[in-house]
Amino acid sequence: MAVFKAYMRIAKKNMWMILMYLCIFLGVTVMFQHFAGNETTQYSAQSIPVGIIDEDQGEAAKSLIRYIDRTNEIVYLEDDREALQENLFYRNVEYIVRIPQGFMEKCILGDEKLEVTTVPGTYSGSYVEQQISNFINFARCYRAAGFTEHELSEAMSERETAEVQMLDVNGNGGSYPAYAFYYRYLPYLFLCVLCYVMGYILMGFRRGSLPDRMAASAVPARRQSMEGLLAAGVIAIALWGFCSLISIVFYNENFFGSGKMTWYLLNSFVMLLSALALAYLIGNLVKTSNALSGIVNILSLGMCFACGVFVEMDLLSSGVRKAAQFLPVYWYETANEILMDYGDISGDIRNRLVGAIGIQLVFAAAFVCVTLAVAKKRQRSS
């Protein structure tokens, strides 16, 4: 078991790097979970401080103020130019509405527009302006129906605001469970750790006269290969087992009770196989540690950004998504998205999930074939 021990010895020397990427992975996961946890599962309107100068004091004007006050903070201001500029400068208000004398006749029955002032370059102007426009349109409809100013004011006060209720299509009340984010970022850890570790190991076995000494060894080449594969498998399974154990310990009851724990573990294990096969391929191609660092950073970060790990798939362009289909991480994230979006994994959903996992196995087999071809070509050239 000399080859096996040598593999494990080199892996042990790189333990600091494994721990570093574990810390990065856990830090990124906790950070994104924190951001996701701050997102409410129900929509709410944005509140903006709106300054009001009411010169009318009529019922229609008060109704407009109440309408704006539903979703914004009303600040009554005096008609003083310097005071108004100061309030805008210090962001005490972001939008100022001047309601003129005769608001009903001028703005609702007539075509005169309200005099408004807003902070340049902000969205708040369009946001409040849309609300004012809605009020005036509704008021004109009520007035055309024969409503008096008092009746119009009462009707606008009784209008109900729209409510949005999230559909519970994934069994989580419209939100995603915390462990889903954990498994979403797992490919980055697998790719970085395995590619670096296997790259250093395989480069170490090609240094100096070691290849010639191994070829002249009494240990058959087949057994050397088997011991190397065994060591690589032990390293990979140890990494997967540790990550799986963390998810089980951190998310115990929620994870166990989801009914999808087996699917998450299976999907991550198949991703591990693809990462391990890719790591073997990279280890057989690179010759220096600098080259290894460059290739691993490009591949790991590139695939994670293009395949939906760091950026949600819905935010990726169609061209990027089409190109990402030729990478195993895309299909891992596709399977992960299915597990996040659906509570019942059956029928067509189950077939899609199995298909995404199966394509990852195809990628792993393809990487193995390319690695064998590269190794055979190297043997012939030597």
mmCIF file of C-alpha atoms in Angstrom:
data_model
loop_
_atom_site.group_PDB
_atom_site.id
_atom_site.type_symbol
_atom_site.label_atom_id
_atom_site.label_comp_id
_atom_site.label_asym_id
_atom_site.label_seq_id
_atom_site.Cartn_x
_atom_site.Cartn_y
_atom_site.Cartn_z
ATOM 1 C CA MET A 1 0.000 0.000 0.000
ATOM 2 C CA ALA A 2 2.925 2.341 -0.628
ATOM 3 C CA VAL A 3 1.102 4.327 -3.312
ATOM 4 C CA PHE A 4 -1.980 4.660 -1.139
ATOM 5 C CA LYS A 5 0.103 5.936 1.786
ATOM 6 C CA ALA A 6 1.920 8.393 -0.477
ATOM 7 C CA TYR A 7 -1.391 9.790 -1.727
ATOM 8 C CA MET A 8 -2.652 10.240 1.814
ATOM 9 C CA ARG A 9 0.640 11.793 2.951
ATOM 10 C CA ILE A 10 0.484 14.445 0.220
ATOM 11 C CA ALA A 11 -3.180 15.102 1.006
ATOM 12 C CA LYS A 12 -2.284 15.549 4.674
ATOM 13 C CA LYS A 13 0.343 18.139 3.766
ATOM 14 C CA ASN A 14 -2.372 20.142 1.995
ATOM 15 C CA MET A 15 -4.794 19.943 4.900
ATOM 16 C CA TRP A 16 -4.405 23.687 5.548
ATOM 17 C CA MET A 17 -5.727 24.401 2.069
ATOM 18 C CA ILE A 18 -8.691 22.059 2.582
ATOM 19 C CA LEU A 19 -9.543 23.804 5.832
ATOM 20 C CA MET A 20 -9.201 27.197 4.152
ATOM 21 C CA TYR A 21 -11.728 26.322 1.442
ATOM 22 C CA LEU A 22 -14.045 24.788 4.024
ATOM 23 C CA CYS A 23 -13.993 28.077 5.923
ATOM 24 C CA ILE A 24 -14.615 30.047 2.712
ATOM 25 C CA PHE A 25 -17.478 27.740 1.779
ATOM 26 C CA LEU A 26 -19.136 27.931 5.189
ATOM 27 C CA GLY A 27 -18.654 31.700 5.290
ATOM 28 C CA VAL A 28 -20.249 32.185 1.870
ATOM 29 C CA THR A 29 -23.115 29.851 2.779
ATOM 30 C CA VAL A 30 -23.852 31.621 6.070
ATOM 31 C CA MET A 31 -23.670 35.030 4.384
ATOM 32 C CA PHE A 32 -26.135 34.145 1.624
ATOM 33 C CA GLN A 33 -28.439 32.406 4.077
ATOM 34 C CA HIS A 34 -28.451 35.595 6.161
ATOM 35 C CA PHE A 35 -29.365 37.703 3.150
ATOM 36 C CA ALA A 36 -32.058 35.223 2.119
ATOM 37 C CA GLY A 37 -33.434 35.122 5.657
ATOM 38 C CA ASN A 38 -33.887 38.901 5.642
ATOM 39 C CA GLU A 39 -36.156 38.645 2.614
ATOM 40 C CA THR A 40 -39.787 38.611 3.589
ATOM 41 C CA THR A 41 -42.074 35.962 2.117
ATOM 42 C CA GLN A 42 -44.775 38.602 1.510
ATOM 43 C CA TYR A 43 -44.571 41.696 -0.618
ATOM 44 C CA SER A 44 -44.846 45.121 1.001
ATOM 45 C CA ALA A 45 -44.854 48.579 -0.522
ATOM 46 C CA GLN A 46 -41.803 50.774 -0.076
ATOM 47 C CA SER A 47 -42.307 53.674 2.334
ATOM 48 C CA ILE A 48 -40.929 57.067 1.275
ATOM 49 C CA PRO A 49 -40.994 60.346 3.254
ATOM 50 C CA VAL A 50 -43.310 62.630 1.261
ATOM 51 C CA GLY A 51 -43.570 66.319 2.044
ATOM 52 C CA ILE A 52 -47.041 67.912 1.736
ATOM 53 C CA ILE A 53 -47.942 71.577 1.264
ATOM 54 C CA ASP A 54 -51.741 71.685 1.443
ATOM 55 C CA GLU A 55 -53.095 75.010 0.184
ATOM 56 C CA ASP A 56 -56.574 73.620 -0.467
ATOM 57 C CA GLN A 57 -57.611 72.015 2.856
ATOM 58 C CA GLY A 58 -60.596 70.475 1.048
ATOM 59 C CA GLU A 59 -61.942 66.930 1.354
ATOM 60 C CA ALA A 60 -60.422 65.847 -1.958
ATOM 61 C CA ALA A 61 -57.009 67.129 -0.884
ATOM 62 C CA LYS A 62 -57.262 65.340 2.462
ATOM 63 C CA SER A 63 -58.316 62.186 0.639
ATOM 64 C CA LEU A 64 -55.189 62.414 -1.547
ATOM 65 C CA ILE A 65 -53.020 62.815 1.556
ATOM 66 C CA ARG A 66 -54.625 59.773 3.177
ATOM 67 C CA TYR A 67 -54.102 57.803 -0.030
ATOM 68 C CA ILE A 68 -50.389 58.651 -0.140
ATOM 69 C CA ASP A 69 -50.106 57.969 3.609
ATOM 70 C CA ARG A 70 -51.138 54.326 3.111
ATOM 71 C CA THR A 71 -47.685 53.349 1.911
ATOM 72 C CA ASN A 72 -45.553 56.398 2.683
ATOM 73 C CA GLU A 73 -44.584 58.675 5.546
ATOM 74 C CA ILE A 74 -46.329 62.046 5.381
ATOM 75 C CA VAL A 75 -44.372 65.142 6.477
ATOM 76 C CA TYR A 76 -46.297 68.453 6.535
ATOM 77 C CA LEU A 77 -44.147 71.372 5.411
ATOM 78 C CA GLU A 78 -44.450 75.140 5.362
ATOM 79 C CA ASP A 79 -44.285 77.003 2.087
ATOM 80 C CA ASP A 80 -40.755 78.255 2.637
ATOM 81 C CA ARG A 81 -38.333 77.748 -0.247
ATOM 82 C CA GLU A 82 -35.189 77.555 1.890
ATOM 83 C CA ALA A 83 -36.817 75.130 4.337
ATOM 84 C CA LEU A 84 -37.987 72.940 1.451
ATOM 85 C CA GLN A 85 -34.518 72.849 -0.090
ATOM 86 C CA GLU A 86 -32.990 72.015 3.267
ATOM 87 C CA ASN A 87 -35.400 69.111 3.816
ATOM 88 C CA LEU A 88 -34.603 67.697 0.392
ATOM 89 C CA PHE A 89 -30.865 68.121 0.914
ATOM 90 C CA TYR A 90 -30.838 66.255 4.220
ATOM 91 C CA ARG A 91 -33.292 63.649 2.854
ATOM 92 C CA ASN A 92 -35.922 64.457 5.451
ATOM 93 C CA VAL A 93 -38.260 64.115 2.480
ATOM 94 C CA GLU A 94 -37.619 62.692 -0.963
ATOM 95 C CA TYR A 95 -40.714 64.034 -2.681
ATOM 96 C CA ILE A 96 -42.705 67.239 -2.139
ATOM 97 C CA VAL A 97 -46.310 67.677 -3.321
ATOM 98 C CA ARG A 98 -47.936 71.106 -3.446
ATOM 99 C CA ILE A 99 -51.747 70.801 -3.448
ATOM 100 C CA PRO A 100 -53.108 74.064 -4.923
ATOM 101 C CA GLN A 101 -56.189 75.978 -3.905
ATOM 102 C CA GLY A 102 -59.161 74.525 -5.791
ATOM 103 C CA PHE A 103 -57.575 71.082 -6.116
ATOM 104 C CA MET A 104 -60.893 69.449 -7.046
ATOM 105 C CA GLU A 105 -61.651 71.840 -9.901
ATOM 106 C CA LYS A 106 -58.118 72.290 -11.195
ATOM 107 C CA CYS A 107 -56.591 68.802 -10.990
ATOM 108 C CA ILE A 108 -59.491 66.344 -10.900
ATOM 109 C CA LEU A 109 -62.103 68.096 -13.036
ATOM 110 C CA GLY A 110 -59.472 70.035 -14.983
ATOM 111 C CA ASP A 111 -56.149 69.125 -16.567
ATOM 112 C CA GLU A 112 -53.806 71.036 -14.268
ATOM 113 C CA LYS A 113 -50.972 68.929 -12.847
ATOM 114 C CA LEU A 114 -49.776 69.027 -9.276
ATOM 115 C CA GLU A 115 -46.581 70.941 -8.613
ATOM 116 C CA VAL A 116 -44.040 68.456 -7.300
ATOM 117 C CA THR A 117 -40.343 68.473 -6.387
ATOM 118 C CA THR A 118 -38.197 65.377 -6.031
ATOM 119 C CA VAL A 119 -34.594 64.400 -5.365
ATOM 120 C CA PRO A 120 -32.855 64.050 -8.746
ATOM 121 C CA GLY A 121 -31.677 60.588 -9.767
ATOM 122 C CA THR A 122 -33.905 58.566 -7.404
ATOM 123 C CA TYR A 123 -36.713 56.132 -8.110
ATOM 124 C CA SER A 124 -38.934 57.706 -5.436
ATOM 125 C CA GLY A 125 -40.195 60.361 -7.850
ATOM 126 C CA SER A 126 -41.687 57.837 -10.243
ATOM 127 C CA TYR A 127 -42.950 55.726 -7.346
ATOM 128 C CA VAL A 128 -45.003 58.500 -5.679
ATOM 129 C CA GLU A 129 -45.988 60.021 -9.005
ATOM 130 C CA GLN A 130 -47.575 56.718 -9.996
ATOM 131 C CA GLN A 131 -49.597 56.686 -6.771
ATOM 132 C CA ILE A 132 -50.806 60.254 -7.342
ATOM 133 C CA SER A 133 -51.719 59.411 -10.919
ATOM 134 C CA ASN A 134 -53.732 56.398 -9.725
ATOM 135 C CA PHE A 135 -55.611 58.553 -7.200
ATOM 136 C CA ILE A 136 -56.535 61.200 -9.771
ATOM 137 C CA ASN A 137 -57.670 58.580 -12.301
ATOM 138 C CA PHE A 138 -59.883 56.859 -9.714
ATOM 139 C CA ALA A 139 -61.223 60.234 -8.541
ATOM 140 C CA ARG A 140 -62.127 61.238 -12.089
ATOM 141 C CA CYS A 141 -63.969 57.950 -12.574
ATOM 142 C CA TYR A 142 -65.955 58.495 -9.380
ATOM 143 C CA ARG A 143 -66.681 62.101 -10.357
ATOM 144 C CA ALA A 144 -67.868 60.998 -13.806
ATOM 145 C CA ALA A 145 -70.222 58.576 -12.050
ATOM 146 C CA GLY A 146 -71.840 61.512 -10.255
ATOM 147 C CA PHE A 147 -70.087 61.355 -6.880
ATOM 148 C CA THR A 148 -69.865 64.545 -4.861
ATOM 149 C CA GLU A 149 -66.545 65.631 -3.345
ATOM 150 C CA HIS A 150 -67.561 64.159 0.014
ATOM 151 C CA GLU A 151 -68.699 60.867 -1.538
ATOM 152 C CA LEU A 152 -65.539 60.742 -3.653
ATOM 153 C CA SER A 153 -63.419 61.175 -0.525
ATOM 154 C CA GLU A 154 -65.278 58.373 1.275
ATOM 155 C CA ALA A 155 -65.017 56.054 -1.737
ATOM 156 C CA MET A 156 -61.267 56.587 -2.006
ATOM 157 C CA SER A 157 -60.861 55.933 1.722
ATOM 158 C CA GLU A 158 -62.712 52.631 1.396
ATOM 159 C CA ARG A 159 -60.633 51.350 -1.504
ATOM 160 C CA GLU A 160 -58.672 48.273 -0.425
ATOM 161 C CA THR A 161 -55.005 47.892 -1.217
ATOM 162 C CA ALA A 162 -53.883 44.831 -3.140
ATOM 163 C CA GLU A 163 -52.566 41.893 -1.137
ATOM 164 C CA VAL A 164 -50.115 39.294 -2.422
ATOM 165 C CA GLN A 165 -50.109 35.775 -1.037
ATOM 166 C CA MET A 166 -47.213 33.469 -1.903
ATOM 167 C CA LEU A 167 -48.258 30.108 -3.333
ATOM 168 C CA ASP A 168 -46.939 27.160 -1.367
ATOM 169 C CA VAL A 169 -45.763 25.175 -4.391
ATOM 170 C CA ASN A 170 -42.621 23.789 -2.779
ATOM 171 C CA GLY A 171 -43.942 22.837 0.637
ATOM 172 C CA ASN A 172 -42.051 25.671 2.358
ATOM 173 C CA GLY A 173 -44.634 28.442 2.360
ATOM 174 C CA GLY A 174 -43.142 30.058 -0.752
ATOM 175 C CA SER A 175 -39.652 30.346 0.766
ATOM 176 C CA TYR A 176 -36.559 28.203 0.381
ATOM 177 C CA PRO A 177 -35.156 26.156 3.285
ATOM 178 C CA ALA A 178 -31.720 27.033 4.619
ATOM 179 C CA TYR A 179 -30.184 23.675 3.664
ATOM 180 C CA ALA A 180 -31.068 24.333 0.013
ATOM 181 C CA PHE A 181 -28.595 27.240 -0.009
ATOM 182 C CA TYR A 182 -25.989 25.037 1.656
ATOM 183 C CA TYR A 183 -26.185 22.472 -1.135
ATOM 184 C CA ARG A 184 -26.377 25.174 -3.768
ATOM 185 C CA TYR A 185 -22.815 26.335 -3.055
ATOM 186 C CA LEU A 186 -21.369 22.855 -2.510
ATOM 187 C CA PRO A 187 -19.896 22.480 -6.061
ATOM 188 C CA TYR A 188 -17.466 25.342 -5.398
ATOM 189 C CA LEU A 189 -16.010 23.478 -2.418
ATOM 190 C CA PHE A 190 -15.798 20.146 -4.252
ATOM 191 C CA LEU A 191 -14.123 21.637 -7.316
ATOM 192 C CA CYS A 192 -11.557 23.694 -5.422
ATOM 193 C CA VAL A 193 -10.547 21.086 -2.853
ATOM 194 C CA LEU A 194 -10.438 18.049 -5.133
ATOM 195 C CA CYS A 195 -8.744 19.812 -8.037
ATOM 196 C CA TYR A 196 -6.031 21.255 -5.801
ATOM 197 C CA VAL A 197 -5.455 18.088 -3.790
ATOM 198 C CA MET A 198 -5.437 15.702 -6.740
ATOM 199 C CA GLY A 199 -3.386 18.157 -8.780
ATOM 200 C CA TYR A 200 -0.646 18.338 -6.141
ATOM 201 C CA ILE A 201 -0.696 14.559 -5.665
ATOM 202 C CA LEU A 202 -0.410 13.722 -9.355
ATOM 203 C CA MET A 203 2.251 16.379 -9.922
ATOM 204 C CA GLY A 204 4.188 14.912 -6.997
ATOM 205 C CA PHE A 205 4.158 11.461 -8.599
ATOM 206 C CA ARG A 206 5.610 12.882 -11.830
ATOM 207 C CA ARG A 207 8.552 14.693 -10.276
ATOM 208 C CA GLY A 208 12.144 13.723 -10.986
ATOM 209 C CA SER A 209 12.895 10.047 -11.408
ATOM 210 C CA LEU A 210 9.859 8.861 -9.453
ATOM 211 C CA PRO A 211 7.905 7.690 -12.558
ATOM 212 C CA ASP A 212 10.884 5.549 -13.660
ATOM 213 C CA ARG A 213 11.326 4.139 -10.177
ATOM 214 C CA MET A 214 7.644 3.249 -9.978
ATOM 215 C CA ALA A 215 7.821 1.603 -13.404
ATOM 216 C CA ALA A 216 10.782 -0.504 -12.217
ATOM 217 C CA SER A 217 9.084 -1.346 -8.928
ATOM 218 C CA ALA A 218 8.049 -4.873 -8.035
ATOM 219 C CA VAL A 219 4.523 -3.592 -7.474
ATOM 220 C CA PRO A 220 2.544 -4.085 -10.705
ATOM 221 C CA ALA A 221 1.316 -0.960 -12.498
ATOM 222 C CA ARG A 222 -2.259 -2.200 -12.195
ATOM 223 C CA ARG A 223 -1.960 -2.359 -8.401
ATOM 224 C CA GLN A 224 -0.355 1.088 -8.297
ATOM 225 C CA SER A 225 -3.306 2.465 -10.241
ATOM 226 C CA MET A 226 -5.808 0.701 -8.001
ATOM 227 C CA GLU A 227 -4.130 2.043 -4.855
ATOM 228 C CA GLY A 228 -4.149 5.550 -6.339
ATOM 229 C CA LEU A 229 -7.843 5.286 -7.195
ATOM 230 C CA LEU A 230 -8.578 3.929 -3.741
ATOM 231 C CA ALA A 231 -6.775 6.853 -2.091
ATOM 232 C CA ALA A 232 -8.577 9.366 -4.321
ATOM 233 C CA GLY A 233 -11.891 7.712 -3.469
ATOM 234 C CA VAL A 234 -11.148 7.834 0.254
ATOM 235 C CA ILE A 235 -10.245 11.539 0.061
ATOM 236 C CA ALA A 236 -13.357 12.372 -1.959
ATOM 237 C CA ILE A 237 -15.748 10.336 0.209
ATOM 238 C CA ALA A 238 -14.218 11.812 3.371
ATOM 239 C CA LEU A 239 -14.879 15.306 1.993
ATOM 240 C CA TRP A 240 -18.442 14.410 0.968
ATOM 241 C CA GLY A 241 -19.120 12.680 4.285
ATOM 242 C CA PHE A 242 -17.867 15.662 6.271
ATOM 243 C CA CYS A 243 -20.005 18.106 4.267
ATOM 244 C CA SER A 244 -23.054 15.842 4.538
ATOM 245 C CA LEU A 245 -22.525 15.515 8.269
ATOM 246 C CA ILE A 246 -22.413 19.301 8.630
ATOM 247 C CA SER A 247 -25.740 19.649 6.800
ATOM 248 C CA ILE A 248 -27.337 16.936 8.948
ATOM 249 C CA VAL A 249 -26.076 18.479 12.196
ATOM 250 C CA PHE A 250 -26.949 22.073 11.282
ATOM 251 C CA TYR A 251 -30.363 21.429 9.722
ATOM 252 C CA ASN A 252 -31.258 18.151 11.508
ATOM 253 C CA GLU A 253 -35.043 18.236 11.981
ATOM 254 C CA ASN A 254 -35.836 20.427 8.966
ATOM 255 C CA PHE A 255 -33.561 18.360 6.754
ATOM 256 C CA PHE A 256 -34.837 14.995 7.963
ATOM 257 C CA GLY A 257 -38.462 16.103 7.813
ATOM 258 C CA SER A 258 -38.231 17.478 4.281
ATOM 259 C CA GLY A 259 -38.496 14.030 2.702
ATOM 260 C CA LYS A 260 -35.827 15.044 0.181
ATOM 261 C CA MET A 261 -32.675 14.396 2.183
ATOM 262 C CA THR A 262 -31.820 11.293 0.111
ATOM 263 C CA TRP A 263 -32.133 13.253 -3.115
ATOM 264 C CA TYR A 264 -29.884 16.049 -1.854
ATOM 265 C CA LEU A 265 -27.254 13.553 -0.700
ATOM 266 C CA LEU A 266 -27.439 11.603 -3.978
ATOM 267 C CA ASN A 267 -27.179 14.744 -6.086
ATOM 268 C CA SER A 268 -24.174 15.993 -4.105
ATOM 269 C CA PHE A 269 -22.469 12.575 -4.305
ATOM 270 C CA VAL A 270 -22.836 12.461 -8.091
ATOM 271 C CA MET A 271 -21.467 16.004 -8.272
ATOM 272 C CA LEU A 272 -18.550 14.768 -6.178
ATOM 273 C CA LEU A 273 -17.837 12.063 -8.773
ATOM 274 C CA SER A 274 -17.837 14.627 -11.588
ATOM 275 C CA ALA A 275 -15.530 16.917 -9.614
ATOM 276 C CA LEU A 276 -13.187 14.028 -8.810
ATOM 277 C CA ALA A 277 -13.009 12.930 -12.457
ATOM 278 C CA LEU A 278 -12.340 16.521 -13.536
ATOM 279 C CA ALA A 279 -9.676 16.829 -10.830
ATOM 280 C CA TYR A 280 -7.914 13.728 -12.179
ATOM 281 C CA LEU A 281 -7.974 15.198 -15.674
ATOM 282 C CA ILE A 282 -6.516 18.519 -14.509
ATOM 283 C CA GLY A 283 -3.889 16.718 -12.422
ATOM 284 C CA ASN A 284 -2.719 14.823 -15.509
ATOM 285 C CA LEU A 285 -2.461 17.983 -17.597
ATOM 286 C CA VAL A 286 -0.782 20.551 -15.343
ATOM 287 C CA LYS A 287 2.966 20.594 -14.678
ATOM 288 C CA THR A 288 3.454 23.433 -12.183
ATOM 289 C CA SER A 289 1.631 24.710 -9.127
ATOM 290 C CA ASN A 290 1.129 28.123 -10.759
ATOM 291 C CA ALA A 291 -0.589 26.515 -13.714
ATOM 292 C CA LEU A 292 -2.712 24.457 -11.348
ATOM 293 C CA SER A 293 -3.825 27.552 -9.416
ATOM 294 C CA GLY A 294 -4.720 29.392 -12.595
ATOM 295 C CA ILE A 295 -6.710 26.529 -14.097
ATOM 296 C CA VAL A 296 -8.545 25.677 -10.869
ATOM 297 C CA ASN A 297 -9.536 29.292 -10.208
ATOM 298 C CA ILE A 298 -10.792 29.767 -13.755
ATOM 299 C CA LEU A 299 -12.718 26.492 -13.819
ATOM 300 C CA SER A 300 -14.215 26.648 -10.332
ATOM 301 C CA LEU A 301 -15.213 30.310 -10.367
ATOM 302 C CA GLY A 302 -16.183 30.253 -14.038
ATOM 303 C CA MET A 303 -18.460 27.243 -13.682
ATOM 304 C CA CYS A 304 -19.963 28.506 -10.432
ATOM 305 C CA PHE A 305 -20.819 31.897 -11.899
ATOM 306 C CA ALA A 306 -22.078 30.530 -15.228
ATOM 307 C CA CYS A 307 -24.035 27.561 -13.860
ATOM 308 C CA GLY A 308 -26.181 29.155 -11.178
ATOM 309 C CA VAL A 309 -24.107 28.683 -8.016
ATOM 310 C CA PHE A 310 -23.259 32.292 -7.187
ATOM 311 C CA VAL A 311 -25.861 33.847 -9.497
ATOM 312 C CA GLU A 312 -29.394 32.468 -9.683
ATOM 313 C CA MET A 313 -30.273 30.761 -12.942
ATOM 314 C CA ASP A 314 -33.228 33.094 -13.509
ATOM 315 C CA LEU A 315 -30.790 36.031 -13.670
ATOM 316 C CA LEU A 316 -28.548 34.403 -16.297
ATOM 317 C CA SER A 317 -29.020 35.258 -19.946
ATOM 318 C CA SER A 318 -30.290 32.627 -22.350
ATOM 319 C CA GLY A 319 -26.902 32.450 -24.085
ATOM 320 C CA VAL A 320 -25.053 31.796 -20.839
ATOM 321 C CA ARG A 321 -27.544 29.114 -19.850
ATOM 322 C CA LYS A 322 -27.213 27.358 -23.186
ATOM 323 C CA ALA A 323 -23.426 27.338 -22.897
ATOM 324 C CA ALA A 324 -23.619 26.188 -19.256
ATOM 325 C CA GLN A 325 -25.502 23.055 -20.301
ATOM 326 C CA PHE A 326 -22.148 21.635 -21.407
ATOM 327 C CA LEU A 327 -20.897 21.751 -17.802
ATOM 328 C CA PRO A 328 -21.773 19.308 -14.994
ATOM 329 C CA VAL A 329 -22.388 22.021 -12.397
ATOM 330 C CA TYR A 330 -25.338 23.303 -14.452
ATOM 331 C CA TRP A 331 -27.108 19.971 -14.146
ATOM 332 C CA TYR A 332 -26.305 19.755 -10.454
ATOM 333 C CA GLU A 333 -27.929 23.150 -9.942
ATOM 334 C CA THR A 334 -30.844 22.110 -12.157
ATOM 335 C CA ALA A 335 -31.473 19.145 -9.861
ATOM 336 C CA ASN A 336 -31.033 21.387 -6.830
ATOM 337 C CA GLU A 337 -33.540 23.900 -8.226
ATOM 338 C CA ILE A 338 -36.070 21.094 -8.730
ATOM 339 C CA LEU A 339 -35.652 20.013 -5.119
ATOM 340 C CA MET A 340 -36.062 23.621 -3.963
ATOM 341 C CA ASP A 341 -39.115 24.380 -6.106
ATOM 342 C CA TYR A 342 -41.216 21.256 -5.612
ATOM 343 C CA GLY A 343 -42.386 19.585 -2.441
ATOM 344 C CA ASP A 344 -43.634 16.389 -4.094
ATOM 345 C CA ILE A 345 -40.961 14.632 -6.157
ATOM 346 C CA SER A 346 -42.999 12.312 -8.340
ATOM 347 C CA GLY A 347 -44.092 11.786 -11.925
ATOM 348 C CA ASP A 348 -42.541 14.152 -14.447
ATOM 349 C CA ILE A 349 -40.716 16.060 -11.698
ATOM 350 C CA ARG A 350 -38.991 12.853 -10.610
ATOM 351 C CA ASN A 351 -38.011 12.064 -14.213
ATOM 352 C CA ARG A 352 -36.499 15.520 -14.659
ATOM 353 C CA LEU A 353 -34.571 15.147 -11.426
ATOM 354 C CA VAL A 354 -33.235 11.704 -12.335
ATOM 355 C CA GLY A 355 -32.305 13.000 -15.776
ATOM 356 C CA ALA A 356 -30.281 15.901 -14.327
ATOM 357 C CA ILE A 357 -28.440 13.529 -11.982
ATOM 358 C CA GLY A 358 -27.841 11.047 -14.814
ATOM 359 C CA ILE A 359 -26.283 13.724 -17.031
ATOM 360 C CA GLN A 360 -23.769 14.454 -14.259
ATOM 361 C CA LEU A 361 -22.763 10.776 -14.349
ATOM 362 C CA VAL A 362 -22.281 11.075 -18.111
ATOM 363 C CA PHE A 363 -19.956 14.023 -17.565
ATOM 364 C CA ALA A 364 -18.005 12.055 -14.957
ATOM 365 C CA ALA A 365 -17.612 9.149 -17.396
ATOM 366 C CA ALA A 366 -16.534 11.536 -20.157
ATOM 367 C CA PHE A 367 -13.862 13.084 -17.919
ATOM 368 C CA VAL A 368 -12.582 9.602 -17.041
ATOM 369 C CA CYS A 369 -12.323 8.667 -20.723
ATOM 370 C CA VAL A 370 -10.423 11.845 -21.561
ATOM 371 C CA THR A 371 -8.102 11.259 -18.592
ATOM 372 C CA LEU A 372 -7.362 7.708 -19.753
ATOM 373 C CA ALA A 373 -6.627 8.977 -23.264
ATOM 374 C CA VAL A 374 -4.248 11.636 -21.907
ATOM 375 C CA ALA A 375 -2.478 9.090 -19.676
ATOM 376 C CA LYS A 376 -2.115 6.615 -22.541
ATOM 377 C CA LYS A 377 -0.689 9.272 -24.840
ATOM 378 C CA ARG A 378 1.820 10.277 -22.163
ATOM 379 C CA GLN A 379 2.948 6.653 -21.731
ATOM 380 C CA ARG A 380 3.532 6.284 -25.456
ATOM 381 C CA SER A 381 5.512 9.515 -25.671
ATOM 382 C CA SER A 382 7.711 8.484 -22.750
#
